[in-house]
Coordinates of C-alpha atoms and ligand atoms in Angstrom, one line a residue:
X3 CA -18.3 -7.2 -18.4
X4 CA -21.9 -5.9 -19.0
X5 CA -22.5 -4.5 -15.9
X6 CA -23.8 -0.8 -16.0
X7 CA -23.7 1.6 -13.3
X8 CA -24.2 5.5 -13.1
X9 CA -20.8 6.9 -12.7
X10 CA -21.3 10.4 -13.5
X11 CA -21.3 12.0 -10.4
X12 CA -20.1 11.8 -7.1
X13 CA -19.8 14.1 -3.8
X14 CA -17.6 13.0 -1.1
X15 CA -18.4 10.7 1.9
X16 CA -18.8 12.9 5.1
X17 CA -20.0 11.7 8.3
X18 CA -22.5 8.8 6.5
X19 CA -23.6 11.0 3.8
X20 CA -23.1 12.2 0.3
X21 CA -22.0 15.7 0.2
X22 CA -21.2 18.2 -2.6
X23 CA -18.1 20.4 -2.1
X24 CA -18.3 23.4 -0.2
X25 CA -16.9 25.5 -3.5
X26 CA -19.5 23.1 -5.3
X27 CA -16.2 22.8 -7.4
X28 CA -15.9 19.0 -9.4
X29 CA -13.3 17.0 -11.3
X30 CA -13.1 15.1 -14.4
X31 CA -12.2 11.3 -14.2
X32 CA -11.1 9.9 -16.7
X33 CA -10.7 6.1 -18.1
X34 CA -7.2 5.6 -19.0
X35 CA -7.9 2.9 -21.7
X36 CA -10.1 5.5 -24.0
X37 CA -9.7 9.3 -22.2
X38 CA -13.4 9.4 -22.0
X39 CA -15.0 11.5 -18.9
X40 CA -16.5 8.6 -16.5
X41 CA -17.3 10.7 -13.7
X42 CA -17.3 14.0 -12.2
X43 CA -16.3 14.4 -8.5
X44 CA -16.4 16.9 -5.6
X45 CA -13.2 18.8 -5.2
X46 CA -13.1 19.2 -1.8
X47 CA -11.1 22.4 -0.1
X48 CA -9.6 22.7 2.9
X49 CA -13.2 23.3 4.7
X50 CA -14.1 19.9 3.3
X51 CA -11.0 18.7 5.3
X52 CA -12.0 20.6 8.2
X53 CA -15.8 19.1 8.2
X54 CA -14.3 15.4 7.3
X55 CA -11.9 15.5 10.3
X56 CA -14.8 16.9 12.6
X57 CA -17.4 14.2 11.7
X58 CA -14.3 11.4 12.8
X59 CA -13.7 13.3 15.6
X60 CA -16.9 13.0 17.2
X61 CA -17.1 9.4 15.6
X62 CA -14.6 8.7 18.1
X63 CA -15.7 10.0 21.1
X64 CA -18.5 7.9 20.6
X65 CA -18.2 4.8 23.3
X66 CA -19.8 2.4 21.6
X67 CA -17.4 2.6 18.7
X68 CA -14.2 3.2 20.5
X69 CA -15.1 0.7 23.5
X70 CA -16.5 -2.2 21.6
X71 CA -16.0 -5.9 22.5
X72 CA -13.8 -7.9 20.3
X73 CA -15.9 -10.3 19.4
X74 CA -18.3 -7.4 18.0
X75 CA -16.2 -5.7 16.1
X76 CA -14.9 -9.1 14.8
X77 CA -18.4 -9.2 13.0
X78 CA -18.3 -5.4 12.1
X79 CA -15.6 -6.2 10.4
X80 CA -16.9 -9.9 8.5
X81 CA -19.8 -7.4 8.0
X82 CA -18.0 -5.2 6.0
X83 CA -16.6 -8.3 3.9
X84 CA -19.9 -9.0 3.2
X85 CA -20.4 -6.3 1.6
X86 CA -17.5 -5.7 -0.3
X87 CA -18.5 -9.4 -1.8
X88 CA -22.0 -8.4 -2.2
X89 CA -21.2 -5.2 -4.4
X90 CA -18.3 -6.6 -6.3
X91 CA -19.3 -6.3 -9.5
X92 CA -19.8 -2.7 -9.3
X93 CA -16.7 -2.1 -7.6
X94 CA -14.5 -4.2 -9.7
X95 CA -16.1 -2.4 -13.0
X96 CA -15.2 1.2 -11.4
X97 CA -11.8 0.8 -10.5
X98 CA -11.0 -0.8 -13.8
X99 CA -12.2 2.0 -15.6
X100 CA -11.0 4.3 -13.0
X101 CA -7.2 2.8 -12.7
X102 CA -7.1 0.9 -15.9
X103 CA -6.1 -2.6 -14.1
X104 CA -7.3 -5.7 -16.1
X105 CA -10.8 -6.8 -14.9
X106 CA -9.0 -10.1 -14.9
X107 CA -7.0 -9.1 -11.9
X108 CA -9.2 -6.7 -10.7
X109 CA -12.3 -9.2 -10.2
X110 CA -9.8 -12.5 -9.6
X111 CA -7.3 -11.2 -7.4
X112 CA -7.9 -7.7 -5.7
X113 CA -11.6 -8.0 -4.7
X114 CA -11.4 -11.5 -3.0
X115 CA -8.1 -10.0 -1.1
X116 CA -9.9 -7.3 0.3
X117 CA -12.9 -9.3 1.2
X118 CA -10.0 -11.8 2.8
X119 CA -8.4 -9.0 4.2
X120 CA -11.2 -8.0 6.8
X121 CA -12.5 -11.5 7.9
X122 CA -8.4 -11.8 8.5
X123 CA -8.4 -8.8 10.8
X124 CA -12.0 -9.8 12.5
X125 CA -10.1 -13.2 13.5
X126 CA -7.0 -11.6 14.5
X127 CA -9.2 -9.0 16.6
X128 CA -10.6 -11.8 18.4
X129 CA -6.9 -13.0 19.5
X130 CA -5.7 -9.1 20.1
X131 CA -4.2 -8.9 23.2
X132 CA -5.7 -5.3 24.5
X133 CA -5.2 -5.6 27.8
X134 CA -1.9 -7.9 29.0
X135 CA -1.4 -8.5 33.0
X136 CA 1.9 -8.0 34.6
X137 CA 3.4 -10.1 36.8
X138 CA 3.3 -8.3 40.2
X139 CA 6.9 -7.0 41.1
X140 CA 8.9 -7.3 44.5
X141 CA 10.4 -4.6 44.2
X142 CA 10.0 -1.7 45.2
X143 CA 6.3 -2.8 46.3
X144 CA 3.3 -5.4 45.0
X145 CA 1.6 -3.5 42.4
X146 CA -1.1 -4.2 39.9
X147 CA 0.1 -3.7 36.4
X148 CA -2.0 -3.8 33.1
X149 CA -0.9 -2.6 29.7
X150 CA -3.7 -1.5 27.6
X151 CA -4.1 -1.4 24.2
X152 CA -6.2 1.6 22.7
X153 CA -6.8 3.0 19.4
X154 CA -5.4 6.3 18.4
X155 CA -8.2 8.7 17.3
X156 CA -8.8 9.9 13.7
X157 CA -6.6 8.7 11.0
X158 CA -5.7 10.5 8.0
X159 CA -5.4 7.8 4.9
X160 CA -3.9 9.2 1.6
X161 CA -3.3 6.6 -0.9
X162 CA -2.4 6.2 -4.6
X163 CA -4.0 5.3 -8.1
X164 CA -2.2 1.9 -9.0
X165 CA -4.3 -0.6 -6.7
X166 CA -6.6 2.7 -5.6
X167 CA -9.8 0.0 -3.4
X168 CA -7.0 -2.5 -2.4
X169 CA -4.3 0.1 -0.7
X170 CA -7.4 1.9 0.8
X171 CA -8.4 -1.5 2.5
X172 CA -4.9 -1.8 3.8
X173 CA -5.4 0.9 6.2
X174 CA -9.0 0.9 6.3
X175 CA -9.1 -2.6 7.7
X176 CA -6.7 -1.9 10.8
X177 CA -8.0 0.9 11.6
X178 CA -11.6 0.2 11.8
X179 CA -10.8 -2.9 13.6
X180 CA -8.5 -1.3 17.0
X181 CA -11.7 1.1 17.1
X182 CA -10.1 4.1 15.4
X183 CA -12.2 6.8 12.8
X184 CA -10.7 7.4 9.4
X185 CA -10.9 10.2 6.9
X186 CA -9.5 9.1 3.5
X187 CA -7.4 11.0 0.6
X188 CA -7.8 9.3 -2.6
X189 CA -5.7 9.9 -5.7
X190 CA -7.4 12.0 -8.2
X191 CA -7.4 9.8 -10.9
X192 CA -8.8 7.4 -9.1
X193 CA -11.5 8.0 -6.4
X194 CA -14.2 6.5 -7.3
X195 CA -13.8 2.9 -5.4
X196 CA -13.0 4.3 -2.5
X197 CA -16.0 6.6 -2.4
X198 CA -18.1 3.3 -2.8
X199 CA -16.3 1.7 -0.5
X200 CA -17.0 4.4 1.9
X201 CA -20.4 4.3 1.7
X202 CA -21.2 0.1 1.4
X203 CA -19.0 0.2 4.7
X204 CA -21.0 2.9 6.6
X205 CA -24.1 0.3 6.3
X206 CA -22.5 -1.8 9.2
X207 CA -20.8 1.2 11.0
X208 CA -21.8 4.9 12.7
X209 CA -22.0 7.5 10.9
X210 CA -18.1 9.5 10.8
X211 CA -16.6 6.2 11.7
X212 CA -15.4 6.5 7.4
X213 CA -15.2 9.7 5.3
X214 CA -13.8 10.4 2.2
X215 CA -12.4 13.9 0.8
X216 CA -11.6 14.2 -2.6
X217 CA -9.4 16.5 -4.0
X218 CA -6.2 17.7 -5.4
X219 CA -2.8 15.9 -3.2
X220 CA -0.6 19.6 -2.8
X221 CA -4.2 21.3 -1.3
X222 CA -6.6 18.7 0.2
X223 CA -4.0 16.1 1.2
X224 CA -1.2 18.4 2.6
X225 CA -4.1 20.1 4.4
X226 CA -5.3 16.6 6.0
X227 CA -1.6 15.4 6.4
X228 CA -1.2 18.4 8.9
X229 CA -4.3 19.0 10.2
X230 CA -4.3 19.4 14.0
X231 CA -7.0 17.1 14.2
X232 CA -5.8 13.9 12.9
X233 CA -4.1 11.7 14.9
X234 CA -2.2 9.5 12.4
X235 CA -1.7 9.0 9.0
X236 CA -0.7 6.0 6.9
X237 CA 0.1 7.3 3.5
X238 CA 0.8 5.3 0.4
X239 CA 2.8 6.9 -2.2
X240 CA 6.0 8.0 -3.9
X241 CA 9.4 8.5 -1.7
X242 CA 9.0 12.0 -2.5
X243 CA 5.6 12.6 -1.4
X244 CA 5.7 10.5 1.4
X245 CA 9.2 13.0 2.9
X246 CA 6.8 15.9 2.6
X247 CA 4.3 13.7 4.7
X248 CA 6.9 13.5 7.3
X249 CA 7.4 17.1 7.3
X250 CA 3.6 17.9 7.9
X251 CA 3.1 15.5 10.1
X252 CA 6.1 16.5 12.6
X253 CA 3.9 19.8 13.0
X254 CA 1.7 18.1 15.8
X255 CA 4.3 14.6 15.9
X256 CA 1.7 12.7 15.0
X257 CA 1.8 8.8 14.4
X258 CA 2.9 8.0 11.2
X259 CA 3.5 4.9 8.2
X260 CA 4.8 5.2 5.1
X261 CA 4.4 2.9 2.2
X262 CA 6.5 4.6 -0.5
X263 CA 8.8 3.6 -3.9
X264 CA 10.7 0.4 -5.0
X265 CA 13.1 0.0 -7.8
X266 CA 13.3 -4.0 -6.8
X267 CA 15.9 -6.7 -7.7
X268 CA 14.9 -9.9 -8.9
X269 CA 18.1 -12.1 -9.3
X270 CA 18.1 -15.0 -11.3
X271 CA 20.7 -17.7 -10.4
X272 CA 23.4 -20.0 -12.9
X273 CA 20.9 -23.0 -11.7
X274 CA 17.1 -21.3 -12.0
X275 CA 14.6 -23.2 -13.6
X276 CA 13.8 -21.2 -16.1
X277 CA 10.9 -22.7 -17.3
X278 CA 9.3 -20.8 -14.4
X279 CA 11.9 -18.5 -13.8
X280 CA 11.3 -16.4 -17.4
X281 CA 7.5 -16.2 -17.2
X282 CA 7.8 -15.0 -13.2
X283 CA 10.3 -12.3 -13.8
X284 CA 8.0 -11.1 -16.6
X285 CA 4.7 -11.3 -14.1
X286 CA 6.8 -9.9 -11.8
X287 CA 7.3 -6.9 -13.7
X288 CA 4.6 -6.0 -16.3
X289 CA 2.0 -7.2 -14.4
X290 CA -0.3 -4.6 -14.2
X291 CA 2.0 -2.4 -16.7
X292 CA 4.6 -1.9 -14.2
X293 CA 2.3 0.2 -12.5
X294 CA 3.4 -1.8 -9.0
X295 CA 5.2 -0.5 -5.8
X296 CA 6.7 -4.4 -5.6
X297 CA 7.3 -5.0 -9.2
X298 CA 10.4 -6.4 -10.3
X299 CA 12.2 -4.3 -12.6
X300 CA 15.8 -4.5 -12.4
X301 CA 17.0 -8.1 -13.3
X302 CA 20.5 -9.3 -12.8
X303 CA 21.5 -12.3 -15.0
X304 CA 24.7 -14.1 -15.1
X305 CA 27.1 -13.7 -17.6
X306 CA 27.1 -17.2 -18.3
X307 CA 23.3 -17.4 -19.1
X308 CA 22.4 -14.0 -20.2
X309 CA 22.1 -14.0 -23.7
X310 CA 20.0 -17.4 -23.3
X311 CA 17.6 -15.6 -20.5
X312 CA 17.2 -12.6 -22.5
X313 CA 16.2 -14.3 -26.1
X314 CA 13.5 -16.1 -23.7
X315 CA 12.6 -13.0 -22.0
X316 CA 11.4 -11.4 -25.6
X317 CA 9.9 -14.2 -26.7
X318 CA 7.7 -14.5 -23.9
X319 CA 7.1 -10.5 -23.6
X320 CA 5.6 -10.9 -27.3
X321 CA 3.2 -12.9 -26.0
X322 CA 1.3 -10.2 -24.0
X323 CA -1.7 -8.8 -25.4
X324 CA -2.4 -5.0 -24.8
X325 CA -5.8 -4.3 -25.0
X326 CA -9.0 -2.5 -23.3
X327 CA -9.0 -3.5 -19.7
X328 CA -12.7 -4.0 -19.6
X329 CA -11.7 -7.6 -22.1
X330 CA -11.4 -10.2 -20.4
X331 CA -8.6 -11.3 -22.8
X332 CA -6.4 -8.3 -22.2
X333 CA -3.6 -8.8 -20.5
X334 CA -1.8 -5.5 -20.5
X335 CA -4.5 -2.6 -20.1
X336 CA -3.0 1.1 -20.5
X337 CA -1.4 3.2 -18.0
X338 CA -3.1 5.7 -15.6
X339 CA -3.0 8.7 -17.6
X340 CA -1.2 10.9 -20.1
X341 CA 1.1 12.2 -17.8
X342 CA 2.1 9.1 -16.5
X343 CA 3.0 7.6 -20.5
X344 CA 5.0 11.1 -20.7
X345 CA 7.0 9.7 -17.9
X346 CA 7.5 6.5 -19.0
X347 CA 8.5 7.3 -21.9
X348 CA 10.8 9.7 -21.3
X349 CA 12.6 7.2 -19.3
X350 CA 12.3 5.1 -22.6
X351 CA 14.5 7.2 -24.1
X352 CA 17.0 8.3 -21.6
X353 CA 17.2 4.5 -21.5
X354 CA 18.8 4.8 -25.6
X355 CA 20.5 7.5 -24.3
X356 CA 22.7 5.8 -21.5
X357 CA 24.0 3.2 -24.1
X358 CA 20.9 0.3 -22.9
X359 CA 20.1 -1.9 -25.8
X360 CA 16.4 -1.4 -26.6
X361 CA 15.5 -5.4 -26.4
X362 CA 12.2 -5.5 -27.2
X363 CA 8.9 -2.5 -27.0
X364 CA 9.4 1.1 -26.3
X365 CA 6.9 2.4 -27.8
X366 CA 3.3 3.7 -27.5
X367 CA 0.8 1.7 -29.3
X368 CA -3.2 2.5 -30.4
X369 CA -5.6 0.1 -29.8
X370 CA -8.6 -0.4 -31.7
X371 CA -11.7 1.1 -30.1
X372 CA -9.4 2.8 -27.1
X373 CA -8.0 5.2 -29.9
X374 CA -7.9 7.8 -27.0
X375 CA -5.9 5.2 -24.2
X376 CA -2.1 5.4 -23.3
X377 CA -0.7 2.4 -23.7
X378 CA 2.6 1.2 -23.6
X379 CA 4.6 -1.7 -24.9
X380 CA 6.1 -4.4 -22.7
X381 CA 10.0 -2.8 -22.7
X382 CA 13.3 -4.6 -22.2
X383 CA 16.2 -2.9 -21.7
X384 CA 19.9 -5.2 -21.9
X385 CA 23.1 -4.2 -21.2
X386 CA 22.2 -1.9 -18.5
X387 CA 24.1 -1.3 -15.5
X388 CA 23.2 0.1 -12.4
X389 CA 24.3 3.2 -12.5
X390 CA 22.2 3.7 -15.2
X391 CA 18.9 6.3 -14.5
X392 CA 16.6 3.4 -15.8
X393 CA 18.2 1.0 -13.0
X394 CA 18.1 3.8 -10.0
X395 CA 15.0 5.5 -10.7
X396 CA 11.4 4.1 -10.1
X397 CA 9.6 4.7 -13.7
X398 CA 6.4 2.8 -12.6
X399 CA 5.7 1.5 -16.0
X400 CA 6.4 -1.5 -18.4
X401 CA 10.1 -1.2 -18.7
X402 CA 12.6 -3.8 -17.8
X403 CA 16.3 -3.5 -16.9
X404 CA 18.7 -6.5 -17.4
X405 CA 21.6 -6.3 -15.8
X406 CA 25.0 -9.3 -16.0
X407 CA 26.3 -10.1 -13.1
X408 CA 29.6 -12.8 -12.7
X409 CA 29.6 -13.7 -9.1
X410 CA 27.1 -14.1 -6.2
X411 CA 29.1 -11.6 -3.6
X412 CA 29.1 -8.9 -6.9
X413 CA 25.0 -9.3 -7.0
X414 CA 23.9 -8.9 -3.8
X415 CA 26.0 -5.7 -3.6
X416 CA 24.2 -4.9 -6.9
X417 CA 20.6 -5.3 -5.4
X418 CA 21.2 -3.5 -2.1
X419 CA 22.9 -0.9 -3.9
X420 CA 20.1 1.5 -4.4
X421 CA 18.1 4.1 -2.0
X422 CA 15.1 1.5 -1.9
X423 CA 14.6 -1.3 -0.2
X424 CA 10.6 -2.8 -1.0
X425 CA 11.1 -5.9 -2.3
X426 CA 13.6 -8.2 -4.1
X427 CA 13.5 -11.5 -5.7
X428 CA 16.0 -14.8 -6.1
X429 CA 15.5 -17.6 -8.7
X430 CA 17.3 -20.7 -7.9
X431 CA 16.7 -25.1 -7.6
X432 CA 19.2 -24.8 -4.0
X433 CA 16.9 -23.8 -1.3
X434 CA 19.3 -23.2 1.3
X435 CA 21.1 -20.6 -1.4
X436 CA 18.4 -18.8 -1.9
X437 CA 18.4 -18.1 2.5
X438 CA 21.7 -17.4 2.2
X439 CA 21.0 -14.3 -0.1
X440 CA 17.5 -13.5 1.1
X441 CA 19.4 -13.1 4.5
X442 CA 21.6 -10.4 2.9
X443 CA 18.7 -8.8 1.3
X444 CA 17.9 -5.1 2.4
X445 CA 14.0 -5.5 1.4
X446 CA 10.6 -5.8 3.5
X447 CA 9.4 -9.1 1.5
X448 CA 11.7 -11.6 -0.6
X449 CA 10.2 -13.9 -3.0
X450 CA 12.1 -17.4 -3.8
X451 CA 11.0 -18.6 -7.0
X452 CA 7.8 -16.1 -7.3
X453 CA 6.5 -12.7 -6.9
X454 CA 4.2 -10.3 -6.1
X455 CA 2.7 -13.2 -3.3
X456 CA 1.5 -11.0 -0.6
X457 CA -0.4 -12.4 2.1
X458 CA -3.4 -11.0 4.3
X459 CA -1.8 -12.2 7.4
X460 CA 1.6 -11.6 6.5
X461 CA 3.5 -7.7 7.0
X462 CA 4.4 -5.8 3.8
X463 CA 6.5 -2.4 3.6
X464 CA 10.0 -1.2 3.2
X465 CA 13.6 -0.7 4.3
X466 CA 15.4 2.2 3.8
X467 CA 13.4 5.1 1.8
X468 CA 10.6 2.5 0.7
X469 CA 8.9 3.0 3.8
X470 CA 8.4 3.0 8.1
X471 CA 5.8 1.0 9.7
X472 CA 4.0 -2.0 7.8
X473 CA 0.2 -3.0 6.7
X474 CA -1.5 -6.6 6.4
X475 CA -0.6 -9.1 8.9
X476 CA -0.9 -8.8 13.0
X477 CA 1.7 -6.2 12.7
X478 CA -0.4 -3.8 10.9
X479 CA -3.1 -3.5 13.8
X480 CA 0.0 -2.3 16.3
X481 CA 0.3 0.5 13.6
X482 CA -3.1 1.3 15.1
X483 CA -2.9 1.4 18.6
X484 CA -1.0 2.9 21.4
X485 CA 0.3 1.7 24.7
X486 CA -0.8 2.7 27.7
X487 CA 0.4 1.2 31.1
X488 CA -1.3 1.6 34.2
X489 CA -0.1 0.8 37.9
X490 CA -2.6 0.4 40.9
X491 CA -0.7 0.2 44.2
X492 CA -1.2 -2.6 46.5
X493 CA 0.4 -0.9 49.6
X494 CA -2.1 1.2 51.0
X495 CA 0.1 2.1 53.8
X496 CA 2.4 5.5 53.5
X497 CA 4.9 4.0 56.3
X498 CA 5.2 0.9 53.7
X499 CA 5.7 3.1 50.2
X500 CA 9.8 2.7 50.8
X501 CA 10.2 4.7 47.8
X502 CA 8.8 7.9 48.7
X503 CA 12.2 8.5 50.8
X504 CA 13.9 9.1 47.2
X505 CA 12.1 12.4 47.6
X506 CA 11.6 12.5 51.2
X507 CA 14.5 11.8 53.3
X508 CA 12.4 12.3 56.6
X509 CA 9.1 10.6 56.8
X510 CA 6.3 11.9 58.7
Ligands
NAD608 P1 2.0 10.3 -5.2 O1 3.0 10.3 -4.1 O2 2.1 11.2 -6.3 O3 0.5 10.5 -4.6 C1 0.0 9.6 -3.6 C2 -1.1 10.4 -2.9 O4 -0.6 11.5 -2.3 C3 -2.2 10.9 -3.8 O5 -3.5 10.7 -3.2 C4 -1.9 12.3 -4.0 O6 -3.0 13.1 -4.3 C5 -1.3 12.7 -2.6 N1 -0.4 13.8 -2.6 C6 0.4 14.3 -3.6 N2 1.1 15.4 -3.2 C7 0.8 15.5 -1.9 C8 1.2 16.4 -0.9 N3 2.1 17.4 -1.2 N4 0.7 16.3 0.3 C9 -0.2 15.3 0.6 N5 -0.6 14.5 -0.3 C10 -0.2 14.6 -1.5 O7 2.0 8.7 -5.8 P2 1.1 8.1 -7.0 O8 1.7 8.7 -8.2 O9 -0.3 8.3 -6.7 O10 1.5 6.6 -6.8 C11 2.6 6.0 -7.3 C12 3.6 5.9 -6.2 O11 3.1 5.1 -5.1 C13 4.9 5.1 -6.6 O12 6.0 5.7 -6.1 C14 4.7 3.7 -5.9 O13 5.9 3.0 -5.7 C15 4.0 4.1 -4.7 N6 3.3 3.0 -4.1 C16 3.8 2.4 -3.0 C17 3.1 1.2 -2.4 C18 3.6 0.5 -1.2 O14 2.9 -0.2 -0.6 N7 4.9 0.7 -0.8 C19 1.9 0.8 -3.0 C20 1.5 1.4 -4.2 C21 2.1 2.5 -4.7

């Protein structure tokens, strides 16, 4: 890519505007594939939050907004696709060197989802029913009965630095489309595509509608996530982040979805084609470094194939190429930041430590002319089992657990048996097998023969602690709204209102 912008500064997004931080405080960003500074931006305080959550506020008590007709908000929202497609380039080039994802998937697969994403939600505003008619009841009197469909007020957003512009669409997009205001929490690592997206967004809508605060998660975000003014929040994150969301928001009970951690399993069956089956398990894992709520990372084999699967499995993990994300030809770019690689590997070697066999990787590598990246080696464990750390925690990088299985019953057991429940995957040639398991499945999406295929108009999110609520699809707009029903009696006489004698036993 060639493309040059100016990314050395940014405020936040308040109310339609650029705006320093009130401390006039600012944080480094740095691009995970060489460790050079790419930006500094606004650290926001809990003022910041205060001002953000004001300017939504009164975005929302603005009629035109809130009350809009469908069919113009439909083309708020195809507006707003048009302008994510219009300033692509430049937002494709900052979240790679913001998040380190490949610009091949960044500019291939992310960006045209997101542009997808809101004509998807203009078409199924259209459709929305916000306002059904009851049928009118016989008992205990003929009554008008409507339920309404309204949007909730201002909705706090706090969202993470793997697929930072994509996950911020996810809630923007439903949001914006029931008639709701949104303040936004970006990771700190990665802020800077959701700023722009902030700002190419408030060309088609009133000022406060979006704002963006920037800032550390423990002050700005736990500020937001409790803040008496917010109405909702939708947070995207780890399991343990996301409990303390709960916490904070049960202050004022406010509305909330989680989209939280994943340690998903992908099962390969005796009769897989694994012609398909070896290059999809590895997509499904190292695609984007493992740096993927979704990704596939514990494998169960049978016995009766493993040792087959997992001298195919190397061979094809060899064929990755690390490299700067920015290179078209890359397709492994480094992971988000320092702290992160410590992570990973740390769980690289607690891996050794359990008694997994090191398969293939492991190991940091330098790149030429990213001598100041963190990148890490496509990793396969074998012989692990799933009691093992590596196959109960999520390590959110390029690491791999295989895992022998002997019988069908024994693997389901082994899937479901973890505190997650995001996604999970089954390889197989019999169809009606592969419903069978997917029925027994505790996980929000199941893949058969594939992964990582999420849809614009289909739900994604989580069982047990990988989540409550889900985004994308029709569903995701309910998220959005609240119910309210309203009754307008038909019997204008007193004499005729039978049920007033459950409180007075002697009419007038
Ligand atoms: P994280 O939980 O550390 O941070 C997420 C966001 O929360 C960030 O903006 C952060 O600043 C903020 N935050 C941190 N502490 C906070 C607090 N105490 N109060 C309020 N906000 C706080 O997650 P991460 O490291 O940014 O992202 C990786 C995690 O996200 C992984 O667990 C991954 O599985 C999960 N994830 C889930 C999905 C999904 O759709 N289920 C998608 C992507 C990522």
């Amino acid at each position: 890519m060639t493309v040059k912008v100016d990314v050395k500064s940014f405020p936040m997004f308040i109310n339609g505007q650029w705006v320093a931080s009130q401390s006039g405080e600012t944080f480094d960003v740095l691009n995970p594939a060489t460790g050079d500074v790419v930006a500094k931006v606004a650290k926001g305080n809990e003022a910041d939050v205060d001002n953000a959550v004001e300017a939504a506020k009164q975005a929302f008590e603005n009629q035109e907004w809130r009350e809009m007709k469908p069919k113009d908000r439909a083309n708020v929202l195809n507006a707003i696709s048009h302008q994510i497609v219009a300033h692509a380039e430049e937002l494709v080039y900052l979240e790679v060197i913001s998040s380190g994802g490949t610009v091949r998937r960044v500019s291939s697969n992310d960006i045209l989802q997101m542009a997808d994403l809101f004509q998807q939600m203009a078409s199924f505003v259209v459709d929305y029913p916000f306002s059904e008619t009851l049928p009118v009841p016989p008992f205990p009197g003929p009554s008008h009965n409507f339920v309404w469909r309204e949007p909730i007020g201002v909705c706090a957003a706090i969202t993470p630095w793997n697929m930072p512009m994509l996950i911020a669409s996810w809630k923007i997009a439903p949001a914006l489309a029931m008639g709701n205001t949104i303040v936004i929490k970006p990771a700190s690592y990665t802020p800077l595509t959701t700023l722009k997206l902030a700002e190419i967004i408030s060309n088609v809508v009133p000022p406060g509608v979006i704002n963006v605060v920037t800032g550390p998660g423990k002050e700005v975000g736990e500020y937001l996530a409790g803040h008496p003014g917010v109405d909702k929040i939708a947070f995207t994150g780890s399991t343990e982040v996301g409990r303390e969301i709960m916490k904070l928001a049960s202050a004022t009970i406010k509305n909330t979805t989680l989209e939280l951690g994943g340690k998903s399993p992908n099962i390969l069956l005796e009769d897989a084609d694994l012609e398909v089956a070896i290059p999809g398990s590895l997509f499904g894992v190292f695609l984007h470094s493992g740096q993927l709520c979704e990704s596939g990372t514990r494998l169960f084999v049978p016995d009766t194939i493993y040792e087959d699967v997992v001298k195919a499995l190397v061979e094809n993990a060899k064929k990755l190429k690390l490299g700067n994300p920015l290179d078209q030809e890359t397709d492994m770019g480094p992971v988000v930041s320092e702290k992160q690689r410590d992570t990973i590997l740390s769980y690289i070697e607690t891996g050794k430590k359990e008694g997994a066999t090191l398969a293939y990787g492991g190991n940091e590598v330098t790149i030429e002319g990213c001598e100041g990246g963190h990148f890490i080696e496509p990793t396969i464990f074998t012989d692990v089992t799933n009691d093992m750390k590596i196959a109960r925690e999520e390590i959110f990088g390029p690491v791999l657990s295989v895992i022998r299985y002997s019988t069908v019953e024994e693997v389901i057991d082994l899937a479901n048996d973890t505190i997650y429940g995001l996604a999970a995957g089954v390889w197989t040639r019999d169809v009606n097998k592969a419903y069978d398991i997917t029925r027994k499945l505790k996980a929000g999406v199941v893949w058969i023969n594939d992964w990582h295929m999420l849809r614009n108009d289909a739900p994604f999110g989580g069982y047990k602690q990988s989540g409550i609520g889900r985004e994308m699809g029709k569903h995701s707009l309910d998220a959005y709204t609240q119910l309210k029903h309203v009754h307008t009696s038909m019997v204008p006489q007193v004499e005729k209102r039978s049920w007033y004698q459950i409180l007075f036993s002697q009419p007038e």
